[in-house]
Short mmCIF file of C-alpha atoms in Angstrom, two decimals:
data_model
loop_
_atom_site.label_atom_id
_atom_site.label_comp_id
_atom_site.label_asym_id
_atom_site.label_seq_id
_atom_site.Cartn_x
_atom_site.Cartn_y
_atom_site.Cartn_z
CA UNK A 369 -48.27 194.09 -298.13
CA UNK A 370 -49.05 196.91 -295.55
CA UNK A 371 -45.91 197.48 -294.03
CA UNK A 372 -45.70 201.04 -294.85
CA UNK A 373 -48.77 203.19 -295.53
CA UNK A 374 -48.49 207.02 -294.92
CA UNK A 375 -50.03 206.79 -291.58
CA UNK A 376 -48.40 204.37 -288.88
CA UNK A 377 -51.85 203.45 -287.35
CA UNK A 378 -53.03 202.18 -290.50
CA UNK A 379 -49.87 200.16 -290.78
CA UNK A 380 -50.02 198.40 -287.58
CA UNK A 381 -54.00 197.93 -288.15
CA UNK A 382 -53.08 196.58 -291.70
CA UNK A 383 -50.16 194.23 -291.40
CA UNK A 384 -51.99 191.59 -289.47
CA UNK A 385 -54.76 191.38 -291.97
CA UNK A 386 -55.06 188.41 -294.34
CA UNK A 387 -54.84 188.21 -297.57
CA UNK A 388 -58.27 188.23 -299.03
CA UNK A 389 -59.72 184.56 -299.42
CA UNK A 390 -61.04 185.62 -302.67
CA UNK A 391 -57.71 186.82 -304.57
CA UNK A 392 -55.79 184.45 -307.09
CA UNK A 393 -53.34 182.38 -305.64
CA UNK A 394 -50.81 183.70 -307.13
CA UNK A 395 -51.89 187.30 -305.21
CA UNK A 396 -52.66 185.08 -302.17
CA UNK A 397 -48.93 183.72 -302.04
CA UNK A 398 -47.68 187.40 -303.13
CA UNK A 399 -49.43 189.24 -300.42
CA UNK A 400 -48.52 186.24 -297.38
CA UNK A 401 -45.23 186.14 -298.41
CA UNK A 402 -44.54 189.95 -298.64
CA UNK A 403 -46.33 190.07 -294.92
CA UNK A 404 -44.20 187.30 -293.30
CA UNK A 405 -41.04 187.92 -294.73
CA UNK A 406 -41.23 191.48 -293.21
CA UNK A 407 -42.67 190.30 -289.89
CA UNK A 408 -40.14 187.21 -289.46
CA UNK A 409 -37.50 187.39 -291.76
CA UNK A 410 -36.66 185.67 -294.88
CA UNK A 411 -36.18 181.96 -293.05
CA UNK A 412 -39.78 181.27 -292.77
CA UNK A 413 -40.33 177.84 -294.63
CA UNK A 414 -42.24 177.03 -297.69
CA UNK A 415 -44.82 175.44 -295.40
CA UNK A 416 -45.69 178.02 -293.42
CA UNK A 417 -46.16 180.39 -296.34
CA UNK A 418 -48.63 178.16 -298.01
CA UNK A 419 -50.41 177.58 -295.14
CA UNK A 420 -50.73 181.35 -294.72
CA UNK A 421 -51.38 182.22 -298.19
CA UNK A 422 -54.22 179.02 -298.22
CA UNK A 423 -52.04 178.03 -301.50
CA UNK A 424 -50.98 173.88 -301.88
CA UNK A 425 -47.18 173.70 -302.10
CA UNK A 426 -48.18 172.06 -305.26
CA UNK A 427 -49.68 175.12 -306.76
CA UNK A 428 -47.01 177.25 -305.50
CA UNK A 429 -44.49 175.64 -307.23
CA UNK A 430 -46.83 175.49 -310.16
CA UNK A 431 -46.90 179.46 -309.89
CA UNK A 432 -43.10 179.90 -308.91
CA UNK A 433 -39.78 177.82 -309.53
CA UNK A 434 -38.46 178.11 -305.89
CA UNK A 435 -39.06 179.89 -302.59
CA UNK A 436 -36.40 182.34 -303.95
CA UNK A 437 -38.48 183.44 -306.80
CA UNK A 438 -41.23 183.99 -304.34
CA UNK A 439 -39.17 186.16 -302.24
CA UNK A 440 -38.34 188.29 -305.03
CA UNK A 441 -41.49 188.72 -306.50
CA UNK A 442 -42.87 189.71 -303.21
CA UNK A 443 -39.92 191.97 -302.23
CA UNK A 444 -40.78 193.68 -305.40
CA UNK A 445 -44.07 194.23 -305.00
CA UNK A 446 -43.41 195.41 -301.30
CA UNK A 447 -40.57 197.87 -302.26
CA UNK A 448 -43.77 199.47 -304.93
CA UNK A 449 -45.93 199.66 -301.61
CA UNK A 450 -43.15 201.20 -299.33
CA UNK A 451 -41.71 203.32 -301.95
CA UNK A 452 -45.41 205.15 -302.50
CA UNK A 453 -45.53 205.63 -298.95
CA UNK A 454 -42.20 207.76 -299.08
CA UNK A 455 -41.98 209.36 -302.36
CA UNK A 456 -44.64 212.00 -302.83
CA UNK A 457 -46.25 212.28 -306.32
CA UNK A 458 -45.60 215.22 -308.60
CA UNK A 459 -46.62 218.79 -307.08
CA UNK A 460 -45.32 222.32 -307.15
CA UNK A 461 -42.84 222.22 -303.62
CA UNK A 462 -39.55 223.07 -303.77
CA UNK A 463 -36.86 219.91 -304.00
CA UNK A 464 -35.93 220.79 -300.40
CA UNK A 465 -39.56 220.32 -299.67
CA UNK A 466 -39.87 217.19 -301.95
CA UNK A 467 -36.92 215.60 -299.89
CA UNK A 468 -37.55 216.00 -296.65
CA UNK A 469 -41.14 214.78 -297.27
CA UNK A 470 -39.49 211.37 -297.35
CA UNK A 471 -37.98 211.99 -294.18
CA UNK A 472 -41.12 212.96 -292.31
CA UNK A 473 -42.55 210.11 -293.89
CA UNK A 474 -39.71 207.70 -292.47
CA UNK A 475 -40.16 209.44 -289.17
CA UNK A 476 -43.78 208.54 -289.04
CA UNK A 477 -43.32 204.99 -289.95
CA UNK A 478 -40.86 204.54 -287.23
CA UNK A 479 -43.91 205.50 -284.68
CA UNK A 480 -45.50 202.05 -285.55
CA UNK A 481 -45.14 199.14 -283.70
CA UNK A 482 -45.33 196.82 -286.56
CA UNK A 483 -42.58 199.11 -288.42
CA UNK A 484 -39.59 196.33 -288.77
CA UNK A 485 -37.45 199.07 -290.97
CA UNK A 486 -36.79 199.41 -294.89
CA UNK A 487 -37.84 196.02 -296.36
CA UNK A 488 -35.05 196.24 -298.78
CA UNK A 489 -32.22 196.45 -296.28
CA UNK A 490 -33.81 193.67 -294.06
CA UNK A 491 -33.98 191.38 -296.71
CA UNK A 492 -30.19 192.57 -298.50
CA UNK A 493 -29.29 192.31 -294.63
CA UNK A 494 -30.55 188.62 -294.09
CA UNK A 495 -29.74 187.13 -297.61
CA UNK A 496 -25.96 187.78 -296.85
CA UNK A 497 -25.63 186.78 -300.52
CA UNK A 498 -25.53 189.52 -303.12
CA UNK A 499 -26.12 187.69 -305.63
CA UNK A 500 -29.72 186.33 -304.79
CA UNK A 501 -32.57 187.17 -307.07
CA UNK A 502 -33.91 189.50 -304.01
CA UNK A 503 -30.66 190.84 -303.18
CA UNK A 504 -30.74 192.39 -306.69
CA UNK A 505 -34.24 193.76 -305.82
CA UNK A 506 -32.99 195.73 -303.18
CA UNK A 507 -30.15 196.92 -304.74
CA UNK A 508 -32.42 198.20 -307.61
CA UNK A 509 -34.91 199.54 -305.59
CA UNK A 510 -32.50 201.48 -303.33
CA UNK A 511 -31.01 202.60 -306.37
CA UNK A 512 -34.32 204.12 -307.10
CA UNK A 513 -34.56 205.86 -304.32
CA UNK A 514 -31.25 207.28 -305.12
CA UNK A 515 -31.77 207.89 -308.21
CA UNK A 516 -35.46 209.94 -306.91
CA UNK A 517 -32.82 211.91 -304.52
CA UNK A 518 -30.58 212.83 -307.21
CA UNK A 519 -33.06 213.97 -309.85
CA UNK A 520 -34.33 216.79 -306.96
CA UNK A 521 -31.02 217.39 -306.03
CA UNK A 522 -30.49 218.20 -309.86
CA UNK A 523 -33.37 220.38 -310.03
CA UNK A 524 -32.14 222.26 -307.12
CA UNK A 525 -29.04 223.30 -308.73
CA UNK A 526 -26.78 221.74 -306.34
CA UNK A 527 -22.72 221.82 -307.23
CA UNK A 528 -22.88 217.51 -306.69
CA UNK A 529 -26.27 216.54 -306.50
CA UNK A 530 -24.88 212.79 -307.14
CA UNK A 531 -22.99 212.92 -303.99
CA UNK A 532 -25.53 214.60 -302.05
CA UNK A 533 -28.31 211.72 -303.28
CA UNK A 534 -26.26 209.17 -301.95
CA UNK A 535 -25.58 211.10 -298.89
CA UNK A 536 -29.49 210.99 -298.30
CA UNK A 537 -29.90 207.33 -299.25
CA UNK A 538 -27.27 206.93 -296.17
CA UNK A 539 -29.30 209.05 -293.82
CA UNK A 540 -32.68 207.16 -294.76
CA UNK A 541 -30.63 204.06 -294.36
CA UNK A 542 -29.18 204.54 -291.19
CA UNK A 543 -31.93 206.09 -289.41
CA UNK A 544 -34.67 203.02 -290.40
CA UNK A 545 -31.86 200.89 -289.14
CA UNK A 546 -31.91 203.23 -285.96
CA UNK A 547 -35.68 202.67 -285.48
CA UNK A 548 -35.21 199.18 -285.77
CA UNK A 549 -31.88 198.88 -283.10
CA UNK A 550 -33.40 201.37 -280.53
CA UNK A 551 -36.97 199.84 -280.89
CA UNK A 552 -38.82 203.15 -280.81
CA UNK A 553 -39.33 206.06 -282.54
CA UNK A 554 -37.08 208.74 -284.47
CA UNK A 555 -37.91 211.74 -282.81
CA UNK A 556 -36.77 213.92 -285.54
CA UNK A 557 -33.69 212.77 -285.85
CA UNK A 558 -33.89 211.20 -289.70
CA UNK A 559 -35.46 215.03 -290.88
CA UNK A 560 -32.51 216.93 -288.83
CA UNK A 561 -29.92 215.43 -290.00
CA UNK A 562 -31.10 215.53 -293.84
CA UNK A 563 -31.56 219.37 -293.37
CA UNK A 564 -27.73 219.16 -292.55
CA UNK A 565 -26.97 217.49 -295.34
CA UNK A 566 -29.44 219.84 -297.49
CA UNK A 567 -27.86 223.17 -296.45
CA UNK A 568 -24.15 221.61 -296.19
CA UNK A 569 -24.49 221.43 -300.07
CA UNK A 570 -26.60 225.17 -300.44
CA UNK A 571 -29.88 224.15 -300.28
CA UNK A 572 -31.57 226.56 -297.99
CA UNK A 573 -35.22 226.85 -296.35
CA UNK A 574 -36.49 229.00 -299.52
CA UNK A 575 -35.14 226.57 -302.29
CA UNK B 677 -14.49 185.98 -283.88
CA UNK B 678 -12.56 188.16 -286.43
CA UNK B 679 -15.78 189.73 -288.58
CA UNK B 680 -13.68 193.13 -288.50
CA UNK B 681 -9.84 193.69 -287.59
CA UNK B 682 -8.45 196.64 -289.01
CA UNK B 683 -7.18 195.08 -292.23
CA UNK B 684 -9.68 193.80 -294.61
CA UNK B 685 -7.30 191.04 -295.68
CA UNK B 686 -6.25 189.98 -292.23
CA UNK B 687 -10.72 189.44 -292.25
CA UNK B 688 -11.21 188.12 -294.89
CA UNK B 689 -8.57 185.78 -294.00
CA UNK B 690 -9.27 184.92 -290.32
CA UNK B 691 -12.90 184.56 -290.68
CA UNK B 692 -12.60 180.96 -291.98
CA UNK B 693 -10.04 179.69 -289.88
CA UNK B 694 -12.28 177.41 -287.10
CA UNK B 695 -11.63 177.84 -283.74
CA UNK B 696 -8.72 176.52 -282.04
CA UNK B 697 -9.38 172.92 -280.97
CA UNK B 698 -7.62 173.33 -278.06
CA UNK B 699 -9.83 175.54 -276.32
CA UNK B 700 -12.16 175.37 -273.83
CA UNK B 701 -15.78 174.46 -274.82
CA UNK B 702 -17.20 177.11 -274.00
CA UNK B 703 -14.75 179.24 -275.92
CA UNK B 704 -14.89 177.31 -278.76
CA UNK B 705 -18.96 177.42 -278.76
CA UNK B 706 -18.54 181.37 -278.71
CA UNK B 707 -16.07 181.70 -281.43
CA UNK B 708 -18.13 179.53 -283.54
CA UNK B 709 -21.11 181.06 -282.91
CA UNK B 710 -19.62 184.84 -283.43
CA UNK B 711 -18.45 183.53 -287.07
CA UNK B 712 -21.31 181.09 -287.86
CA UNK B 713 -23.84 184.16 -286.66
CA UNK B 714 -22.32 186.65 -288.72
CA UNK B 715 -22.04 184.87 -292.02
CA UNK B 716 -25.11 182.97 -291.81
CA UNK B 717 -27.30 184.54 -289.89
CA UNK B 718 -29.03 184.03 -286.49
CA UNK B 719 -30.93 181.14 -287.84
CA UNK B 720 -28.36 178.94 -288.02
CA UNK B 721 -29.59 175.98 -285.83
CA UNK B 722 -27.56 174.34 -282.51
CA UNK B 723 -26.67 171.08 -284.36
CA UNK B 724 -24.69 173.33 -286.88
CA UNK B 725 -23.57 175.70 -284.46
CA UNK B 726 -22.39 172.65 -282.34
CA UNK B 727 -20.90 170.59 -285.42
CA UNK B 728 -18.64 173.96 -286.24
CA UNK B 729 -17.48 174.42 -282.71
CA UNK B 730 -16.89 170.46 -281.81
CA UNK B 731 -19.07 170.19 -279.30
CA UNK B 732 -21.31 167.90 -278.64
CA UNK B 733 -25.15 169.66 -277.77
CA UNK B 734 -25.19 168.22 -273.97
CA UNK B 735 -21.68 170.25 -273.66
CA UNK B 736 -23.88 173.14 -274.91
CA UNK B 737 -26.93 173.05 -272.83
CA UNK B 738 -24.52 172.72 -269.87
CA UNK B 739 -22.71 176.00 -270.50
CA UNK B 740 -25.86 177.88 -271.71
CA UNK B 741 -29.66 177.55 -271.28
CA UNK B 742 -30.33 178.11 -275.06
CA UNK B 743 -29.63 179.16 -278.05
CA UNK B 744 -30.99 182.61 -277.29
CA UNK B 745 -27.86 182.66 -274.60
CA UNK B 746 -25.41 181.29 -277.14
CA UNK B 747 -26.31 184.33 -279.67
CA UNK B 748 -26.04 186.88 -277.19
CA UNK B 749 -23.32 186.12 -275.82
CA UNK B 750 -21.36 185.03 -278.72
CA UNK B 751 -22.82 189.07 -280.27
CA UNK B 752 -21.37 190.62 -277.04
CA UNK B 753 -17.69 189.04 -278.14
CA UNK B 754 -18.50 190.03 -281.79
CA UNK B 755 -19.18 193.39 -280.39
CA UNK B 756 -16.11 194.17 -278.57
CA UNK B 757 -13.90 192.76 -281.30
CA UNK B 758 -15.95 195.09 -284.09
CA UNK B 759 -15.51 198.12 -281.48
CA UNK B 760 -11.60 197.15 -281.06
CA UNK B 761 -11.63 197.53 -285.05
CA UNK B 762 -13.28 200.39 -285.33
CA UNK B 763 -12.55 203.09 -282.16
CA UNK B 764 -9.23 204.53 -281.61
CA UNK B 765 -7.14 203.85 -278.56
CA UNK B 766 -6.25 207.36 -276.75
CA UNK B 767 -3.85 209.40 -278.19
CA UNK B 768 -3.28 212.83 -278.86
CA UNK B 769 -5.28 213.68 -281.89
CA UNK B 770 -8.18 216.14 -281.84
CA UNK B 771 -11.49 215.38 -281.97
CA UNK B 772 -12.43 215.52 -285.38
CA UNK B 773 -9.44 213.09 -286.38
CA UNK B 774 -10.51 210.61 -283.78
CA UNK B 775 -14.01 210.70 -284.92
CA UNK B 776 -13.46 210.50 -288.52
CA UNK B 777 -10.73 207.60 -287.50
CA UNK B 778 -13.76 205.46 -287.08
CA UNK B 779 -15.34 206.02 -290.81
CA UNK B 780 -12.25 205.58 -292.26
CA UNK B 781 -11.91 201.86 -291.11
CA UNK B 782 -15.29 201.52 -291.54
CA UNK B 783 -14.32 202.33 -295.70
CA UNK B 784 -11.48 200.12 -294.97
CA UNK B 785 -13.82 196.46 -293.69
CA UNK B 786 -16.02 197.51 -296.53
CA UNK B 787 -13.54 196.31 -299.05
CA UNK B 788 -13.05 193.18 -297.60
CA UNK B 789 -15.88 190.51 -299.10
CA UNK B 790 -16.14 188.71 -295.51
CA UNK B 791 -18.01 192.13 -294.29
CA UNK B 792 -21.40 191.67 -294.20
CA UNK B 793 -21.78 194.86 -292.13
CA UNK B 794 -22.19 196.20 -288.71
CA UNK B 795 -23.18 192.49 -286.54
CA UNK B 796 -24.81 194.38 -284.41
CA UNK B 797 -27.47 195.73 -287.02
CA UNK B 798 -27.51 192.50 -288.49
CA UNK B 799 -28.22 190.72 -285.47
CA UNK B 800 -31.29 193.21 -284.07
CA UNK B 801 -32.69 193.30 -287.66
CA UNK B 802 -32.58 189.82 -288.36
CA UNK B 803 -34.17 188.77 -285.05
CA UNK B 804 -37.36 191.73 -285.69
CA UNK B 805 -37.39 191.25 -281.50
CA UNK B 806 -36.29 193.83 -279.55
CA UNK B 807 -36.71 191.94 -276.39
CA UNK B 808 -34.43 189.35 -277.11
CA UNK B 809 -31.11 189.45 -275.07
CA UNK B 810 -29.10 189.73 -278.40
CA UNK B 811 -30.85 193.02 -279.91
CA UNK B 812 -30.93 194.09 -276.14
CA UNK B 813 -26.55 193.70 -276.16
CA UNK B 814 -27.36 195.29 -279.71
CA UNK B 815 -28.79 198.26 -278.34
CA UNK B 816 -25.90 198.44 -275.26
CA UNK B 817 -23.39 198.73 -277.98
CA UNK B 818 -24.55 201.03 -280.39
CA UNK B 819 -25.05 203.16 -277.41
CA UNK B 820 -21.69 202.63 -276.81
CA UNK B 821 -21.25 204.18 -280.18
CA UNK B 822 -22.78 207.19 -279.59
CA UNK B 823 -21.57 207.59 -276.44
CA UNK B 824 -17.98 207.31 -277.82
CA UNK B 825 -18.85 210.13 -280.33
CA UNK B 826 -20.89 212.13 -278.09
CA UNK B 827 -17.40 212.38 -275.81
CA UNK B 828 -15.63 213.03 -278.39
CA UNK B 829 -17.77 215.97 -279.72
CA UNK B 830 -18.12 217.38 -276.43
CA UNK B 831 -14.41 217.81 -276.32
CA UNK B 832 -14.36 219.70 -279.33
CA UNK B 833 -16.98 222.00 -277.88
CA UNK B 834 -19.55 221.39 -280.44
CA UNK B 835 -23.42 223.74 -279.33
CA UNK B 836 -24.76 220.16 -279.50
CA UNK B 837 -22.89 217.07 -278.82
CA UNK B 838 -25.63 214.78 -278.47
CA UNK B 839 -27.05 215.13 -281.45
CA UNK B 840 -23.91 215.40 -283.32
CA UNK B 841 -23.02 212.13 -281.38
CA UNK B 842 -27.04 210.53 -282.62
CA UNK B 843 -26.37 211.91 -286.40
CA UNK B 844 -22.93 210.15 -286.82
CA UNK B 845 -24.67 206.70 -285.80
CA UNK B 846 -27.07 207.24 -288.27
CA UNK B 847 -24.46 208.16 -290.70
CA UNK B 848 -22.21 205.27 -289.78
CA UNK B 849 -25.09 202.68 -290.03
CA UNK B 850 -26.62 203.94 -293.11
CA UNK B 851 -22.57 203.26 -294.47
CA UNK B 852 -22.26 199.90 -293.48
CA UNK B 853 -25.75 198.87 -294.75
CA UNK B 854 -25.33 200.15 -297.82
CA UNK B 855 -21.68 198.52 -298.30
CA UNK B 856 -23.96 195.24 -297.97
CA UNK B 857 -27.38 196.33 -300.39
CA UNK B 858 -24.74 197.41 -302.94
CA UNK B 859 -22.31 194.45 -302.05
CA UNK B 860 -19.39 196.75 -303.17
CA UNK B 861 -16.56 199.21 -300.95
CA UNK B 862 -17.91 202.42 -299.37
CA UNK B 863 -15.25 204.50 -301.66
CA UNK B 864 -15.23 207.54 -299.32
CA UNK B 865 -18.64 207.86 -298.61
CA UNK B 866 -18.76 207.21 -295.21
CA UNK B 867 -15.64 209.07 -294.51
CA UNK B 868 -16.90 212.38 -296.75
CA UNK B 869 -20.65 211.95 -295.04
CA UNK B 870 -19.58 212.54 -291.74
CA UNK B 871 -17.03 215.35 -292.47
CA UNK B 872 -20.13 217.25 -293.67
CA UNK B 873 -21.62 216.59 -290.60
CA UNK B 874 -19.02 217.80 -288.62
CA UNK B 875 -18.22 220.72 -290.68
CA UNK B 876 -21.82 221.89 -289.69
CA UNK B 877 -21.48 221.38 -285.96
CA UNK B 878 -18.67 223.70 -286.69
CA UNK B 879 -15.51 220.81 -286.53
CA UNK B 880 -12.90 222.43 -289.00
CA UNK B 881 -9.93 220.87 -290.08
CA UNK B 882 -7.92 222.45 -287.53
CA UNK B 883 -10.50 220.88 -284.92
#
């Protein structure tokens, strides 16, 4: 799944594509199912998955137990995808730096038209049930992201970086939401109000 | 429907009781909807929806065109009772109290298990359309939000109320999404989120 390269144009270029004819069906069903659960929500049927994946029911549940395991296996693999968009890898910036990369990243994302908001959240948001095998991979995943917040926070020597990390999971959460409600871009508004949050708790332009 | 009065037990209560047989049709059809809507999901199809609210589906089609109405309409209720919840009537408190009245009952529906978050978010994220009338009465009321808190910050003089009004959306939707992900209370974070917010714009304690 493409919902959430770095750059939106790729994304909305990317989302439609099919999953390659060539791939293992387990990959086929994978990839289909991470791309119409995100488009469509988590309702589309078992049918219309196969058909889009080219996979027999048979064979699907042959590779999977139930549409639920699907789901879970391809929120997984689409949290992986979305988080790499976000999260930079290692360099030499500042944690203030590091942290509001995210942010710009979020804020590009919302610029695309096939940008539907966090995966995680839509899915969490759908289920209504906590206790589904996807539920739990949101909540793990956005625990990551925590978790990702919290470590820079550390690193940046602020008095609560545990509060502050969940602070900025709330921020990134409510301003995907935002994208999604409003239907259009974030004009800034997810990487303002981190910086709020970031020099609220000390951490200034040169940290 | 009852998805959010200001006690999480009176909710958690009131959100299975069916609606009254007594009323109206049309009534009935709404207040069904509202509940079915919110704890299902916007998927939930018009035999259901018509089975909870005793009516029969030629009643239905006679009161609305579709389903599409039905939601919308039922959302709009939804949305006024959530709002009701949620926003303060007028009294004499400053600003800052009156704002931060609205993330503390926020922390207070996110205790109660029948809160499966802001219906409004729920409804625009679930139906990935933003042309459909529901996200579009969606949209209407989280303006209303904003508005409420843009008002409210321009009172207390903040340098810029509108995006002190846009920040505490963010902050209050990023809350109530992550009461659902993490399927557990809010304990504070809501409430202590904002106040950093509008300790920045420069709303003290005295504010």
């Amino acid at each position: 799944m493409n919902v959430s390269p770095p750059a939106p144009t790729a994304a909305a270029a990317t989302t439609t594509a099919p999953p390659a004819a060539a791939a293992a069906p387990r990959e086929r069903l994978l990839e289909a199912a991470a791309l119409l659960f995100y488009r469509e929500g988590v309702h589309v049927g078992v049918e219309a998955l196969c058909r889009a994946a080219g996979v027999s029911k048979r064979s699907m549940y042959q590779l999977f137990t139930s549409k639920d395991e699907v789901l879970a296996a391809s929120l997984e693999r689409a949290a992986l995808t979305y988080g790499e968009a976000l999260i930079p890898r290692e360099d030499d910036r500042p944690p203030r730096a590091r942290i509001l990369h995210i942010f710009e990243q979020l804020e590009s994302l919302s610029h695309s038209p096939a940008y539907r908001g966090c995966p995680l959240v839509a899915t969490a948001v759908e289920l209504k049930d906590p206790e589904h095998p996807a539920s739990k991979v949101a909540r793990r995943f956005k625990d990551m992201l925590t978790d990702h917040f919290h470590q820079e926070a550390r690193r940046a020597g602020v008095p609560d970086p545990e509060q502050l990390a969940r602070q900025l999971t709330v921020v990134f959460d409510g301003s995907s939401v935002r994208a999604v409600v409003q239907a259009q871009p974030l004009h800034g508004l997810a990487v303002t109000t981190a910086t709020t949050l970031l020099e609220a708790a000390g951490l200034r332009q040169e940290a």
